[in-house]
PDB file of C-alpha atoms and ligand atoms in Angstrom:
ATOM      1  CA  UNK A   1     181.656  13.853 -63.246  1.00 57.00           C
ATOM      2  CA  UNK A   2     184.006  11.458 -61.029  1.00 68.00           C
ATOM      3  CA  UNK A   3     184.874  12.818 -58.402  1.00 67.00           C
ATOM      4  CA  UNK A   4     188.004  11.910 -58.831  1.00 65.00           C
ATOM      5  CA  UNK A   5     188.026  14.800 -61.617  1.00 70.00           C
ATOM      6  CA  UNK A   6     186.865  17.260 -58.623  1.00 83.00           C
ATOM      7  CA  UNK A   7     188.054  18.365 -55.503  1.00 95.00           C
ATOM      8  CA  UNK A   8     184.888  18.093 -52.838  1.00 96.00           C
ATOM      9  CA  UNK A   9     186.318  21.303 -51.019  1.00 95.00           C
ATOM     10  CA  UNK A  10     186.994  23.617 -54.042  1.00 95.00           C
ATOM     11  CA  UNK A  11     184.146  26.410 -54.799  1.00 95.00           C
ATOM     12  CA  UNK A  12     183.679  29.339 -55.703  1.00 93.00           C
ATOM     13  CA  UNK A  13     183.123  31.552 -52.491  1.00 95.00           C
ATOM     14  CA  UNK A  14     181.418  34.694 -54.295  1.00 95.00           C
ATOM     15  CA  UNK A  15     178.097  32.566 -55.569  1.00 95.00           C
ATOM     16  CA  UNK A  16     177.686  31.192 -52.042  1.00 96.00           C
ATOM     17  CA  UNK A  17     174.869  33.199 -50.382  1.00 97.00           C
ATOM     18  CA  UNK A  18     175.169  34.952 -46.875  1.00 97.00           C
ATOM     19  CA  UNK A  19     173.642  32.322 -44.472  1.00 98.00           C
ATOM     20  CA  UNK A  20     174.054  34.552 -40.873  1.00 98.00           C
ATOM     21  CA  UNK A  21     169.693  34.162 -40.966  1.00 97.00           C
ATOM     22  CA  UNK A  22     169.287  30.511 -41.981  1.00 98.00           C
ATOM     23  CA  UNK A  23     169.296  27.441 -40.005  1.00 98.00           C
ATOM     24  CA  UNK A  24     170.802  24.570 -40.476  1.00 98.00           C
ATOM     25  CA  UNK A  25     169.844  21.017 -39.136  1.00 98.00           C
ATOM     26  CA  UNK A  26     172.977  17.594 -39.587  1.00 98.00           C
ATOM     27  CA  UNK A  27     171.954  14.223 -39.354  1.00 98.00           C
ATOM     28  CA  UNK A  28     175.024  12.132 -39.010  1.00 98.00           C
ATOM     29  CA  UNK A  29     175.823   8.457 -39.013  1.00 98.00           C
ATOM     30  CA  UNK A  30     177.818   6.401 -36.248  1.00 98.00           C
ATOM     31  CA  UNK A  31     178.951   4.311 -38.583  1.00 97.00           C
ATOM     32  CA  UNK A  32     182.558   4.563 -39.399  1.00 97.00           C
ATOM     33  CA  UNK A  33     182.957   7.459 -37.049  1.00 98.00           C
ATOM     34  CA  UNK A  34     186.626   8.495 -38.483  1.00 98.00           C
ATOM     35  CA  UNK A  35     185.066   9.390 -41.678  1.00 98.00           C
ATOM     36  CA  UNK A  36     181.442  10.643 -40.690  1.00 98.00           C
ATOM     37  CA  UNK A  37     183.571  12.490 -37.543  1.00 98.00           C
ATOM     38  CA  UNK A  38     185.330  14.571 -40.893  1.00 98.00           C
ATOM     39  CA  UNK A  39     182.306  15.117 -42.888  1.00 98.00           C
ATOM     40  CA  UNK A  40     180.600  16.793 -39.904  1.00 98.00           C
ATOM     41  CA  UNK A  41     183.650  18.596 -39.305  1.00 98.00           C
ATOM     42  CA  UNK A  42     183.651  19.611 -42.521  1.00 98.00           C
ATOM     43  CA  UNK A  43     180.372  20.728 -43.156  1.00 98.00           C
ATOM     44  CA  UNK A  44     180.197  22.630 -39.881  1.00 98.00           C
ATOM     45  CA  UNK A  45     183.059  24.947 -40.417  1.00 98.00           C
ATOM     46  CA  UNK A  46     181.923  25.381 -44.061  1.00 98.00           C
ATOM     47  CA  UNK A  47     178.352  26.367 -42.340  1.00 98.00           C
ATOM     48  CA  UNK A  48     180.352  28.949 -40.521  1.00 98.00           C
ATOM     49  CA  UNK A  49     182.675  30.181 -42.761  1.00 98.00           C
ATOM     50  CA  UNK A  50     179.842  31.711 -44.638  1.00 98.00           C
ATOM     51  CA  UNK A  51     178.123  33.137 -41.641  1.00 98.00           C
ATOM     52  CA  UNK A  52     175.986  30.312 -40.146  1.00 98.00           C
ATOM     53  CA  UNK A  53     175.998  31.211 -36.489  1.00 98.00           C
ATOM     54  CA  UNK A  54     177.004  27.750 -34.335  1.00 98.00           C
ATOM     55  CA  UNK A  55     173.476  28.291 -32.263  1.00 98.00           C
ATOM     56  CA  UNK A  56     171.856  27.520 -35.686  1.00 98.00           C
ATOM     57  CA  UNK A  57     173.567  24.630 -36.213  1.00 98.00           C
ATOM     58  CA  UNK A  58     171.727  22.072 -34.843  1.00 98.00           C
ATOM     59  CA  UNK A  59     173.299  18.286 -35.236  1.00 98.00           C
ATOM     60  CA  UNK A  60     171.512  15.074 -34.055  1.00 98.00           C
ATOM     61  CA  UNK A  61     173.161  11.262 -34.869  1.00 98.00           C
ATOM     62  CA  UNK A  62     171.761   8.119 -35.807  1.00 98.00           C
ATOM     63  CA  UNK A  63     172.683   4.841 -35.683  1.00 98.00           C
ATOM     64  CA  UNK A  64     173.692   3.946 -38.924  1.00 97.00           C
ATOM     65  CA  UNK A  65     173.273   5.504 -42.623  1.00 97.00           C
ATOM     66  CA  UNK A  66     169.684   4.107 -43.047  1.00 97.00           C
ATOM     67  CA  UNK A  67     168.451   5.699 -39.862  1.00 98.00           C
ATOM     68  CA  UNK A  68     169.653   9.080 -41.809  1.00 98.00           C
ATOM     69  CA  UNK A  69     166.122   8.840 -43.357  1.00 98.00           C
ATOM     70  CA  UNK A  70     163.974   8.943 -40.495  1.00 98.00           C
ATOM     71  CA  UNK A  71     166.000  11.381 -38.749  1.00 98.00           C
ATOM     72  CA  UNK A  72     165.803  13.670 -41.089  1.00 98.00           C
ATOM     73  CA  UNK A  73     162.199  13.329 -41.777  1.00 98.00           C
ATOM     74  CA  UNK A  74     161.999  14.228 -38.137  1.00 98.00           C
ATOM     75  CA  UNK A  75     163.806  17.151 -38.526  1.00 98.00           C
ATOM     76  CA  UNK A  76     161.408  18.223 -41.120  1.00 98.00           C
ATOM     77  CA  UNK A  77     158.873  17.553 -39.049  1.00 97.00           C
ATOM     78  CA  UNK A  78     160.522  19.390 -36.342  1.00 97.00           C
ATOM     79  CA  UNK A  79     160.256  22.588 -38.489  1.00 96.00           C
ATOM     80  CA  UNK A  80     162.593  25.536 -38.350  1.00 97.00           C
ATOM     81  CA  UNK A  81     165.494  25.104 -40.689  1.00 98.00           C
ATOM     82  CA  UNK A  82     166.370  26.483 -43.686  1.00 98.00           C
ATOM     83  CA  UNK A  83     168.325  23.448 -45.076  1.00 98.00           C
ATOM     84  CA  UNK A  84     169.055  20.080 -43.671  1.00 98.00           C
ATOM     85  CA  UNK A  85     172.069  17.567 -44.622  1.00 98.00           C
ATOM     86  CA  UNK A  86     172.287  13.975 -43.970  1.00 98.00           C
ATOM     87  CA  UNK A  87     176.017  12.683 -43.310  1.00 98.00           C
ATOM     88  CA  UNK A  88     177.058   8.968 -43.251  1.00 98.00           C
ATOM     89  CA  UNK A  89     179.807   6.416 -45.434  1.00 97.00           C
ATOM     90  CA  UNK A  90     179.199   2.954 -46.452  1.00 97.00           C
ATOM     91  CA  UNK A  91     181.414   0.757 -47.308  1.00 96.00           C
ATOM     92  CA  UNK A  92     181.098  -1.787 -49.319  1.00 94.00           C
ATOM     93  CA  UNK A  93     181.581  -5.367 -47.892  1.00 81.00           C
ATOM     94  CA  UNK A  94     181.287  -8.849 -48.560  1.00 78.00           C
ATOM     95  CA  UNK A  95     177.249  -9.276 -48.946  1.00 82.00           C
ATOM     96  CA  UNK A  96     174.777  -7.225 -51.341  1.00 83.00           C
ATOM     97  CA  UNK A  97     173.954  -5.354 -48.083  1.00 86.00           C
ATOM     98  CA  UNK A  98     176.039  -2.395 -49.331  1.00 91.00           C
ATOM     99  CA  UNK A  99     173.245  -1.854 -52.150  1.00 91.00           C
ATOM    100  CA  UNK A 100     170.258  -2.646 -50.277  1.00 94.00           C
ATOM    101  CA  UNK A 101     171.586   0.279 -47.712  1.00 94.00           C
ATOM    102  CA  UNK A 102     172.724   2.696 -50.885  1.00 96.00           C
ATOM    103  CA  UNK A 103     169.286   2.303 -51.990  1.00 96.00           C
ATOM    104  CA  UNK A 104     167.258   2.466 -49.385  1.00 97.00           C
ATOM    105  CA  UNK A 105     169.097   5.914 -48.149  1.00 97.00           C
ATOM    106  CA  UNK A 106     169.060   7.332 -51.808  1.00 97.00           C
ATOM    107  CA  UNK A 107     165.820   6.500 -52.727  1.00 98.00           C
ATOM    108  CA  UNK A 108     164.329   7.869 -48.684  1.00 98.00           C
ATOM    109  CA  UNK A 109     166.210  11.042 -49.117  1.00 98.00           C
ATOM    110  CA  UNK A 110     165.279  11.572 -52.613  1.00 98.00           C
ATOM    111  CA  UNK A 111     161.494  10.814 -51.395  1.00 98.00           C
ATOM    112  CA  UNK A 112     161.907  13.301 -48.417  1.00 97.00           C
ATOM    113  CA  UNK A 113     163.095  16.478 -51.120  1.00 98.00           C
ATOM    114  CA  UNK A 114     159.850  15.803 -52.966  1.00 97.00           C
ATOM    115  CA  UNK A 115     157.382  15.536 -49.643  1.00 97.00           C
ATOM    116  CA  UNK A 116     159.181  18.411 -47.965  1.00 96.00           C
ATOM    117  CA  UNK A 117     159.062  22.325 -48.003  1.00 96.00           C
ATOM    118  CA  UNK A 118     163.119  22.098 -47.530  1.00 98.00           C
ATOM    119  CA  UNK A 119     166.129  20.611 -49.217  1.00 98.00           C
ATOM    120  CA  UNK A 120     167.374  17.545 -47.667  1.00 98.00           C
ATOM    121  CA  UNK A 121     171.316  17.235 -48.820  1.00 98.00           C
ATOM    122  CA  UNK A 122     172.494  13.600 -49.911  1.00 98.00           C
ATOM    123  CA  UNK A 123     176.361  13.159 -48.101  1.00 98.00           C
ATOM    124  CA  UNK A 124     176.295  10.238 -48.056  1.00 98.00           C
ATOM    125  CA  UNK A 125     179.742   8.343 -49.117  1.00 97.00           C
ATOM    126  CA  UNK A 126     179.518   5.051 -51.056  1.00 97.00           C
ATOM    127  CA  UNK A 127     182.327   3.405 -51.258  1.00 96.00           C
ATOM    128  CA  UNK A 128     184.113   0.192 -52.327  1.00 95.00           C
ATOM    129  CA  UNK A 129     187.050   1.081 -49.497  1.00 96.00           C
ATOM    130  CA  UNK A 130     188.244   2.625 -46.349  1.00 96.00           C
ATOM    131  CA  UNK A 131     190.625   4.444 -48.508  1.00 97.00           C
ATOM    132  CA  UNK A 132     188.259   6.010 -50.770  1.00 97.00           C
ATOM    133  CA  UNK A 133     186.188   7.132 -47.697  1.00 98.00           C
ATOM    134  CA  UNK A 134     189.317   8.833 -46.176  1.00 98.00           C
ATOM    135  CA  UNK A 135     189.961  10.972 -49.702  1.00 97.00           C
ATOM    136  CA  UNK A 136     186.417  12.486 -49.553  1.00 97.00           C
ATOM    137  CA  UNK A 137     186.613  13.107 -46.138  1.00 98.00           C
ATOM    138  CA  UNK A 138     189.415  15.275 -45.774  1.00 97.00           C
ATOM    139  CA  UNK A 139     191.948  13.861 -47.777  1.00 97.00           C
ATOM    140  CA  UNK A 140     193.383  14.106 -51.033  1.00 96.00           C
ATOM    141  CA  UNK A 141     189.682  14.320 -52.669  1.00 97.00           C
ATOM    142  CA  UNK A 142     188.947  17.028 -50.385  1.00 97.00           C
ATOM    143  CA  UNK A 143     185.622  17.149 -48.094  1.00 98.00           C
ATOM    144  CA  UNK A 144     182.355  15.869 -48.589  1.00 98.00           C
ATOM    145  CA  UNK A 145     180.638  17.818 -45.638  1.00 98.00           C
ATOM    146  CA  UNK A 146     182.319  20.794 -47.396  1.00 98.00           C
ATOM    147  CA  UNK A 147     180.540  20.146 -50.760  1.00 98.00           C
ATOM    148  CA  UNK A 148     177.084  19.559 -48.973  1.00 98.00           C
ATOM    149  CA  UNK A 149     177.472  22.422 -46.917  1.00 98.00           C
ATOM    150  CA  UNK A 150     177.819  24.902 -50.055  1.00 98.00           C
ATOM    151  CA  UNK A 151     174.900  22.956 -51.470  1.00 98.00           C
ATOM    152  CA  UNK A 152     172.751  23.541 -48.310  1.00 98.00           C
ATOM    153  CA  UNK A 153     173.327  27.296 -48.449  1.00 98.00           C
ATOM    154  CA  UNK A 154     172.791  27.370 -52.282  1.00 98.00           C
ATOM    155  CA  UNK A 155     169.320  25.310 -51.725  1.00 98.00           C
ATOM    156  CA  UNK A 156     168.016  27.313 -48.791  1.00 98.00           C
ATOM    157  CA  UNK A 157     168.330  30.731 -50.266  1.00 96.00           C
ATOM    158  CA  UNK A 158     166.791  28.937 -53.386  1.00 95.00           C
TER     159      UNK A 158
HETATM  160  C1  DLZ B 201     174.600  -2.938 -40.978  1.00 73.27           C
HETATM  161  C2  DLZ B 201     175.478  -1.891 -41.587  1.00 73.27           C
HETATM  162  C3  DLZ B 201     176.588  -2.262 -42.366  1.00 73.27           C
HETATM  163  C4  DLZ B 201     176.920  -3.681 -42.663  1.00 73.27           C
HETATM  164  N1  DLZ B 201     177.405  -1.340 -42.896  1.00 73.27           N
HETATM  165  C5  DLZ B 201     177.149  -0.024 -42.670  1.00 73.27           C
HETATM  166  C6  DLZ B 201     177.996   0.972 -43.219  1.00 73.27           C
HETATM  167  O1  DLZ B 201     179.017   0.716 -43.873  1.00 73.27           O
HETATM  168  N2  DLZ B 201     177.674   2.264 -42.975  1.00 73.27           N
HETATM  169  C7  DLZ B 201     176.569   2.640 -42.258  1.00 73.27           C
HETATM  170  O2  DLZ B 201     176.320   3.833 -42.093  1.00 73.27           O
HETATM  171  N3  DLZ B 201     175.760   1.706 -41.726  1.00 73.27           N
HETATM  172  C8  DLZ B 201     176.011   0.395 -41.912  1.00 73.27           C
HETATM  173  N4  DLZ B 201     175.205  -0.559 -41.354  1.00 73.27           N
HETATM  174  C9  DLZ B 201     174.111  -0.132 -40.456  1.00 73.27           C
HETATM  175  C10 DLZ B 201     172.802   0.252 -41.189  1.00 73.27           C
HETATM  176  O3  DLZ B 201     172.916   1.531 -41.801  1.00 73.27           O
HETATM  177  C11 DLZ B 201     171.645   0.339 -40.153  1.00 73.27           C
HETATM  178  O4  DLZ B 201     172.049   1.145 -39.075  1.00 73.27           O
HETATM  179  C12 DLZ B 201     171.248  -1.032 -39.624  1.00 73.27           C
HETATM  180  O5  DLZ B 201     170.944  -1.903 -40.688  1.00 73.27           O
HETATM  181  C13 DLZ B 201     170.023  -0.927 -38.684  1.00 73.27           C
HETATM  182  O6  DLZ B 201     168.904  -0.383 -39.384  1.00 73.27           O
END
């Protein structure tokens, strides 16, 4: 579905599990900080509105979106967490390096949830825009770090 068709923040609060025992680990980009800033926002408060204590929370950055796969795979390594989320937007600009970075992320994090004992959460935005960036992350489309928050909760308890 597009998300156009879906608001990122909209859920349904009674099938999202207690998560006042889990642990959470964030890996977020420093690339286009107004948007990645949101996400992170957005996922953290989400983390918390369902009982994730902020001691639990535990956020490191990377450079840019396709350091998202080593640093989670060193949070893995790390151990301790229940659920981990990678957070970073691309936008798409003048050279193919838009895809090669798409890729590389989605095929690395899809790799990581099949070599790891925890769900790794994909939020990461691909857009063809700043505009479409700024409706996922807060605006009109709601928020991505909302969405993978939710989804981190689900996928620990699952
Ligand atoms: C190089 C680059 C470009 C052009 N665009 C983005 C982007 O839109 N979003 C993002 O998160 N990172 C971008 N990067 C940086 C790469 O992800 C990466 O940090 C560098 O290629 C170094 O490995």
């Amino acid at each position: 579905m597009a998300t156009a068709l879906r608001n990122l923040s909209s859920y349904d609060a009674t099938k999202v599990p207690d998560a006042s025992n889990m642990c959470f680990g964030i890996v977020v980009s420093e690339w286009n900080p107004e948007i990645t800033g949101a996400l992170l926002e957005g996922a953290v408060n989400t983390l918390e509105r369902h009982g994730a204590i902020p001691e639990n929370i535990h956020v490191k950055t990377v450079p840019g979106s396709f350091e998202l796969i080593y640093g989670a795979h060193q949070m893995v390594l790390n151990g301790g967490y229940d659920a981990l989320i990678v957070l970073g937007s691309v936008i798409k600009g003048d050279t193919p390096h838009f895809d090669y970075i798409c890729q590389g992320v989605t095929t690395g994090i899809a790799r990581l949830n099949t070599t790891s004992e925890i769900p790794i959460i994909y939020g990461l935005l691909t857009t063809d825009n700043l505009q479409q960036a700024l409706d996922r992350a807060g605006g009109k489309l709601g928020n991505k770090g909302d969405e993978c928050a939710v989804d981190a909760i689900k996928m620990a308890k699952f």
